[in-house]
Amino acid sequence: MNGQGALSGGWLAIAGLGPGAAGMVTPEVSDAIAAASDVIGYIPYVARVAPRPGLTLHPSDNRVEIDRAGHALSLAAAGARVVVVSSGDPGVFAMAAAVFEALEAGPASWRDLDIRVLPGITAMLAASAAAGAPLGHDFCAINLSDNLKPWAVIERRVALAAAADFAIAFYNPRSRARPDGLDRAFAVLRGACDDDRPVLFARAVTTPEQELRIVPLPHARGDMADMRTVVIVGSSRTRLIARAAGPLLYTPRSIA
Ligand SMILES: C[S@@+](CC[C@H](N)C(=O)[O-])C[C@H]1O[C@@H](n2cnc3c(N)ncnc32)[C@H](O)[C@@H]1O
């Protein structure tokens, strides 16, 4: 870091690459990457950026978010044109908040930097579109990872979301380190919801590996999801339209 801040000509864009399909990267994000000198992010996200002369790629492990954010801010302060990449939207369980945490704790000169957040299509919206419109009425999103918050907080939020009759999108539903979190969330929901509540497992949405599966809540199991899956549990109003081409899942816009 050289402490020159905005005078250095560097900038930092925190960009969302969307859920996977190249066509879902916004032109604004593509333009920022085309103008960048450095791209920083988790290894599989940086792998989605084409190498070219003049562009340095900085892939890093997922567990070093704050270090990565500090690195990005330091490079921008030294005059680099930096893009931090996230999948989906960078403000949804991703790098934008991590960069602002590092900014708040860092040197005062960082606050003069040119910093922009460039939105992307988040996984729950891509999944909702692929299945129909299950988020057509009020909904919430809950991250099931307990890396950064206690499980008791997650369980309480799941129970309150069910009591409020939101449709719920679960991000980070399952990992090798957390094999049982989604089953525990389903157990909470079974205590609060009717048996016909539909559950959408949307895996690798918009990629060639995309898989959609809809089951009623009593048949939903944690092992139907992995870390590439977003799970959407319908509200009491969410319904299925049967079609030869596959069902459409939607939540009506009104409550009669
Ligand atoms: C760390 S969060 C990042 C979310 C991302 N910032 C977003 O807005 O989509 C990673 C989680 O997002 C979800 N996810 C990301 N891409 C996905 C996709 N193409 N299909 C299904 N779920 C996806 C999964 O739940 C995954 O565990």
CSV table of C-alpha atoms and ligand atoms in Angstrom, one decimal:
chain,number,residue,atom,x,y,z
A,1,MET,CA,0.0,0.0,0.0
A,2,ASN,CA,1.4,3.5,-0.8
A,3,GLY,CA,-1.3,5.4,1.0
A,4,GLN,CA,-2.0,7.7,-2.0
A,5,GLY,CA,-5.7,6.6,-2.2
A,6,ALA,CA,-7.7,8.2,-5.0
A,7,LEU,CA,-4.7,10.2,-6.1
A,8,SER,CA,-3.0,7.0,-7.3
A,9,GLY,CA,-5.6,6.5,-10.1
A,10,GLY,CA,-6.4,3.0,-8.8
A,11,TRP,CA,-9.9,1.7,-8.3
A,12,LEU,CA,-11.7,-1.3,-6.9
A,13,ALA,CA,-14.8,-2.9,-8.3
A,14,ILE,CA,-16.5,-5.7,-6.3
A,15,ALA,CA,-18.3,-7.6,-9.0
A,16,GLY,CA,-20.9,-10.4,-9.3
A,17,LEU,CA,-20.3,-13.0,-12.0
A,18,GLY,CA,-23.8,-14.4,-11.9
A,19,PRO,CA,-24.8,-18.0,-11.3
A,20,GLY,CA,-22.6,-19.5,-14.0
A,21,ALA,CA,-23.8,-18.9,-17.6
A,22,ALA,CA,-21.6,-16.5,-19.5
A,23,GLY,CA,-24.8,-14.7,-20.8
A,24,MET,CA,-25.7,-13.8,-17.2
A,25,VAL,CA,-22.6,-11.7,-16.6
A,26,THR,CA,-23.7,-8.1,-16.9
A,27,PRO,CA,-22.1,-5.8,-19.5
A,28,GLU,CA,-21.0,-3.6,-16.6
A,29,VAL,CA,-19.1,-6.4,-15.0
A,30,SER,CA,-17.5,-7.5,-18.3
A,31,ASP,CA,-16.4,-3.9,-18.9
A,32,ALA,CA,-14.8,-3.7,-15.4
A,33,ILE,CA,-12.9,-7.0,-16.0
A,34,ALA,CA,-11.8,-5.7,-19.4
A,35,ALA,CA,-10.3,-2.6,-17.8
A,36,ALA,CA,-8.8,-4.4,-14.8
A,37,SER,CA,-5.1,-4.9,-14.1
A,38,ASP,CA,-5.8,-7.4,-11.2
A,39,VAL,CA,-8.6,-9.9,-10.5
A,40,ILE,CA,-8.9,-11.3,-7.0
A,41,GLY,CA,-11.2,-14.0,-5.7
A,42,TYR,CA,-12.0,-17.5,-4.6
A,43,ILE,CA,-10.2,-20.0,-6.9
A,44,PRO,CA,-13.3,-21.3,-8.9
A,45,TYR,CA,-14.6,-17.7,-9.4
A,46,VAL,CA,-11.2,-16.4,-10.7
A,47,ALA,CA,-11.1,-19.4,-13.0
A,48,ARG,CA,-14.2,-17.9,-14.8
A,49,VAL,CA,-12.1,-14.9,-15.9
A,50,ALA,CA,-10.1,-15.4,-19.1
A,51,PRO,CA,-6.4,-14.7,-18.8
A,52,ARG,CA,-4.9,-11.9,-21.0
A,53,PRO,CA,-1.7,-10.0,-21.2
A,54,GLY,CA,-1.7,-7.2,-18.6
A,55,LEU,CA,-4.1,-8.9,-16.3
A,56,THR,CA,-2.8,-10.6,-13.1
A,57,LEU,CA,-5.1,-13.2,-11.6
A,58,HIS,CA,-5.0,-13.7,-7.8
A,59,PRO,CA,-7.0,-16.9,-6.9
A,60,SER,CA,-7.2,-17.7,-3.2
A,61,ASP,CA,-8.9,-20.1,-0.8
A,62,ASN,CA,-12.4,-19.4,0.3
A,63,ARG,CA,-11.5,-19.1,4.0
A,64,VAL,CA,-9.4,-16.0,3.7
A,65,GLU,CA,-12.1,-13.4,2.8
A,66,ILE,CA,-10.8,-10.6,5.0
A,67,ASP,CA,-7.2,-11.1,3.9
A,68,ARG,CA,-8.3,-11.1,0.3
A,69,ALA,CA,-10.3,-7.9,0.8
A,70,GLY,CA,-7.3,-6.2,2.4
A,71,HIS,CA,-5.1,-7.3,-0.5
A,72,ALA,CA,-7.6,-5.8,-3.0
A,73,LEU,CA,-7.7,-2.5,-1.1
A,74,SER,CA,-3.9,-2.4,-0.9
A,75,LEU,CA,-3.5,-3.0,-4.6
A,76,ALA,CA,-6.1,-0.3,-5.5
A,77,ALA,CA,-4.4,2.1,-3.1
A,78,ALA,CA,-1.1,1.4,-4.9
A,79,GLY,CA,-2.7,2.4,-8.3
A,80,ALA,CA,-4.0,-0.9,-9.6
A,81,ARG,CA,-7.4,-1.4,-11.3
A,82,VAL,CA,-8.8,-4.2,-9.2
A,83,VAL,CA,-11.8,-6.4,-9.6
A,84,VAL,CA,-12.8,-8.6,-6.7
A,85,VAL,CA,-15.1,-11.3,-8.1
A,86,SER,CA,-17.9,-13.3,-6.4
A,87,SER,CA,-20.4,-15.7,-7.8
A,88,GLY,CA,-23.9,-14.5,-8.1
A,89,ASP,CA,-24.2,-11.0,-6.5
A,90,PRO,CA,-21.3,-9.7,-4.5
A,91,GLY,CA,-23.6,-8.3,-1.8
A,92,VAL,CA,-25.3,-11.7,-1.1
A,93,PHE,CA,-23.2,-13.8,1.3
A,94,ALA,CA,-20.1,-12.7,-0.6
A,95,MET,CA,-17.2,-10.3,-0.9
A,96,ALA,CA,-18.8,-6.8,-0.8
A,97,ALA,CA,-19.4,-6.9,2.9
A,98,ALA,CA,-15.9,-8.4,3.5
A,99,VAL,CA,-14.3,-5.6,1.6
A,100,PHE,CA,-16.2,-3.0,3.7
A,101,GLU,CA,-15.3,-4.7,6.9
A,102,ALA,CA,-11.6,-4.5,5.9
A,103,LEU,CA,-12.1,-0.9,4.7
A,104,GLU,CA,-13.7,0.1,8.1
A,105,ALA,CA,-10.8,-1.5,10.0
A,106,GLY,CA,-8.0,-0.3,7.7
A,107,PRO,CA,-6.0,2.9,7.1
A,108,ALA,CA,-8.0,6.1,6.8
A,109,SER,CA,-6.5,6.7,3.3
A,110,TRP,CA,-8.4,3.7,1.9
A,111,ARG,CA,-11.7,5.6,2.4
A,112,ASP,CA,-10.7,8.0,-0.4
A,113,LEU,CA,-10.5,5.1,-2.9
A,114,ASP,CA,-12.8,4.8,-5.9
A,115,ILE,CA,-14.9,1.7,-4.8
A,116,ARG,CA,-17.9,0.4,-6.7
A,117,VAL,CA,-20.2,-2.6,-6.2
A,118,LEU,CA,-21.3,-4.1,-9.5
A,119,PRO,CA,-24.4,-6.3,-9.0
A,120,GLY,CA,-24.9,-9.8,-10.4
A,121,ILE,CA,-27.8,-12.3,-10.6
A,122,THR,CA,-27.9,-14.1,-7.3
A,123,ALA,CA,-28.5,-17.9,-7.1
A,124,MET,CA,-32.0,-17.7,-5.7
A,125,LEU,CA,-33.2,-15.5,-8.5
A,126,ALA,CA,-31.7,-17.8,-11.2
A,127,ALA,CA,-33.2,-20.8,-9.4
A,128,SER,CA,-36.5,-19.2,-9.1
A,129,ALA,CA,-36.6,-18.3,-12.7
A,130,ALA,CA,-35.6,-21.9,-13.7
A,131,ALA,CA,-38.5,-23.4,-11.7
A,132,GLY,CA,-41.1,-20.7,-12.3
A,133,ALA,CA,-41.7,-18.0,-9.8
A,134,PRO,CA,-41.6,-19.4,-6.2
A,135,LEU,CA,-40.4,-16.0,-4.9
A,136,GLY,CA,-43.4,-14.2,-6.4
A,137,HIS,CA,-44.6,-13.1,-3.0
A,138,ASP,CA,-42.7,-12.2,0.3
A,139,PHE,CA,-39.6,-14.2,0.9
A,140,CYS,CA,-36.3,-14.3,2.8
A,141,ALA,CA,-32.8,-15.7,2.3
A,142,ILE,CA,-30.9,-17.6,5.0
A,143,ASN,CA,-27.3,-18.7,4.8
A,144,LEU,CA,-27.1,-22.2,6.5
A,145,SER,CA,-23.3,-22.0,7.0
A,146,ASP,CA,-22.5,-21.7,10.7
A,147,ASN,CA,-18.9,-20.6,9.9
A,148,LEU,CA,-19.6,-17.0,10.8
A,149,LYS,CA,-22.7,-17.3,13.1
A,150,PRO,CA,-23.9,-19.7,15.8
A,151,TRP,CA,-26.3,-22.5,14.8
A,152,ALA,CA,-28.8,-21.2,17.4
A,153,VAL,CA,-29.2,-18.0,15.3
A,154,ILE,CA,-29.9,-20.0,12.2
A,155,GLU,CA,-32.4,-22.2,13.9
A,156,ARG,CA,-34.3,-19.2,15.3
A,157,ARG,CA,-34.4,-17.4,11.9
A,158,VAL,CA,-35.7,-20.6,10.2
A,159,ALA,CA,-38.4,-20.9,12.8
A,160,LEU,CA,-39.4,-17.2,12.6
A,161,ALA,CA,-39.4,-17.3,8.7
A,162,ALA,CA,-41.7,-20.3,8.8
A,163,ALA,CA,-44.0,-18.5,11.4
A,164,ALA,CA,-44.1,-15.4,9.1
A,165,ASP,CA,-45.0,-17.7,6.2
A,166,PHE,CA,-42.1,-16.5,4.0
A,167,ALA,CA,-40.9,-18.5,1.1
A,168,ILE,CA,-37.3,-19.2,2.2
A,169,ALA,CA,-34.1,-19.5,0.1
A,170,PHE,CA,-31.3,-21.5,1.8
A,171,TYR,CA,-27.8,-20.7,0.6
A,172,ASN,CA,-24.8,-22.9,1.5
A,173,PRO,CA,-27.1,-25.7,2.5
A,174,ARG,CA,-24.5,-28.4,3.0
A,175,SER,CA,-20.8,-29.1,3.0
A,176,ARG,CA,-18.6,-32.0,4.1
A,177,ALA,CA,-17.9,-30.1,7.3
A,178,ARG,CA,-21.6,-29.5,7.9
A,179,PRO,CA,-23.5,-32.6,6.7
A,180,ASP,CA,-26.5,-32.2,8.9
A,181,GLY,CA,-27.5,-28.5,8.9
A,182,LEU,CA,-30.1,-28.8,6.2
A,183,ASP,CA,-31.8,-31.8,7.9
A,184,ARG,CA,-31.9,-29.8,11.1
A,185,ALA,CA,-33.5,-26.8,9.2
A,186,PHE,CA,-36.0,-29.2,7.6
A,187,ALA,CA,-36.9,-30.6,11.1
A,188,VAL,CA,-37.7,-27.1,12.3
A,189,LEU,CA,-39.9,-26.5,9.2
A,190,ARG,CA,-41.7,-29.8,9.6
A,191,GLY,CA,-42.8,-28.7,13.0
A,192,ALA,CA,-44.3,-25.5,11.6
A,193,CYS,CA,-45.5,-26.3,8.0
A,194,ASP,CA,-48.1,-28.5,6.3
A,195,ASP,CA,-46.9,-31.7,4.5
A,196,ASP,CA,-47.7,-30.4,1.0
A,197,ARG,CA,-45.1,-27.6,1.3
A,198,PRO,CA,-43.0,-27.8,-1.9
A,199,VAL,CA,-39.2,-27.8,-1.6
A,200,LEU,CA,-37.0,-27.0,-4.7
A,201,PHE,CA,-33.5,-28.2,-4.9
A,202,ALA,CA,-31.8,-26.2,-7.6
A,203,ARG,CA,-28.3,-27.3,-8.4
A,204,ALA,CA,-25.7,-25.6,-10.6
A,205,VAL,CA,-28.3,-23.4,-12.0
A,206,THR,CA,-27.7,-22.0,-15.5
A,207,THR,CA,-24.7,-24.3,-16.0
A,208,PRO,CA,-24.6,-27.6,-18.1
A,209,GLU,CA,-24.9,-29.5,-14.8
A,210,GLN,CA,-28.2,-27.8,-13.8
A,211,GLU,CA,-30.6,-30.1,-11.9
A,212,LEU,CA,-34.0,-29.1,-10.6
A,213,ARG,CA,-35.9,-31.4,-8.2
A,214,ILE,CA,-39.2,-30.5,-6.4
A,215,VAL,CA,-40.4,-32.7,-3.5
A,216,PRO,CA,-42.9,-32.2,-0.7
A,217,LEU,CA,-41.4,-31.2,2.7
A,218,PRO,CA,-41.8,-34.6,4.3
A,219,HIS,CA,-39.6,-36.2,1.5
A,220,ALA,CA,-36.9,-33.4,1.6
A,221,ARG,CA,-33.5,-34.7,2.8
A,222,GLY,CA,-30.3,-32.9,3.4
A,223,ASP,CA,-28.4,-35.3,1.1
A,224,MET,CA,-30.5,-34.0,-1.9
A,225,ALA,CA,-28.3,-30.8,-1.7
A,226,ASP,CA,-24.6,-30.0,-2.0
A,227,MET,CA,-22.6,-26.8,-2.0
A,228,ARG,CA,-23.7,-26.0,-5.5
A,229,THR,CA,-27.4,-26.1,-4.6
A,230,VAL,CA,-29.7,-23.4,-3.5
A,231,VAL,CA,-32.9,-24.7,-1.8
A,232,ILE,CA,-36.2,-22.8,-1.9
A,233,VAL,CA,-38.9,-23.8,0.4
A,234,GLY,CA,-42.3,-22.5,-0.6
A,235,SER,CA,-44.7,-20.5,1.5
A,236,SER,CA,-48.1,-21.9,2.4
A,237,ARG,CA,-49.4,-20.4,-0.8
A,238,THR,CA,-46.8,-21.8,-3.2
A,239,ARG,CA,-48.2,-24.3,-5.7
A,240,LEU,CA,-47.3,-26.4,-8.7
A,241,ILE,CA,-48.8,-26.3,-12.2
A,242,ALA,CA,-48.4,-29.8,-13.7
A,243,ARG,CA,-47.3,-29.7,-17.4
A,244,ALA,CA,-46.0,-32.4,-19.8
A,245,ALA,CA,-42.8,-30.3,-20.1
A,246,GLY,CA,-42.3,-30.3,-16.4
A,247,PRO,CA,-44.0,-28.6,-13.5
A,248,LEU,CA,-44.0,-24.8,-12.8
A,249,LEU,CA,-43.6,-23.7,-9.2
A,250,TYR,CA,-45.0,-20.4,-8.3
A,251,THR,CA,-46.3,-18.3,-5.4
A,252,PRO,CA,-49.3,-16.1,-6.2
A,253,ARG,CA,-48.8,-12.4,-5.9
A,254,SER,CA,-51.8,-11.8,-3.6
A,255,ILE,CA,-53.2,-13.3,-0.4
A,256,ALA,CA,-57.0,-13.4,-0.7
B,1,LIG,C1,-21.0,-18.3,-0.6
B,1,LIG,S1,-22.6,-18.4,-1.3
B,1,LIG,C2,-22.4,-17.2,-2.6
B,1,LIG,C3,-23.7,-16.7,-3.1
B,1,LIG,C4,-23.5,-15.7,-4.3
B,1,LIG,N1,-22.9,-14.5,-3.9
B,1,LIG,C5,-24.9,-15.5,-5.0
B,1,LIG,O1,-25.3,-14.3,-4.9
B,1,LIG,O2,-25.4,-16.4,-5.5
B,1,LIG,C6,-22.5,-19.9,-2.2
B,1,LIG,C7,-23.9,-20.6,-2.3
B,1,LIG,O3,-24.6,-19.9,-3.4
B,1,LIG,C8,-25.5,-20.9,-4.0
B,1,LIG,N2,-25.2,-20.9,-5.4
B,1,LIG,C9,-24.2,-20.2,-6.0
B,1,LIG,N3,-24.3,-20.4,-7.4
B,1,LIG,C10,-25.3,-21.3,-7.6
B,1,LIG,C11,-25.8,-22.0,-8.7
B,1,LIG,N4,-25.4,-21.7,-10.0
B,1,LIG,N5,-26.8,-22.9,-8.6
B,1,LIG,C12,-27.3,-23.1,-7.3
B,1,LIG,N6,-26.9,-22.5,-6.2
B,1,LIG,C13,-25.8,-21.7,-6.3
B,1,LIG,C14,-25.3,-22.2,-3.3
B,1,LIG,O4,-26.2,-22.3,-2.2
B,1,LIG,C15,-23.9,-22.0,-2.7
B,1,LIG,O5,-23.6,-22.9,-1.6
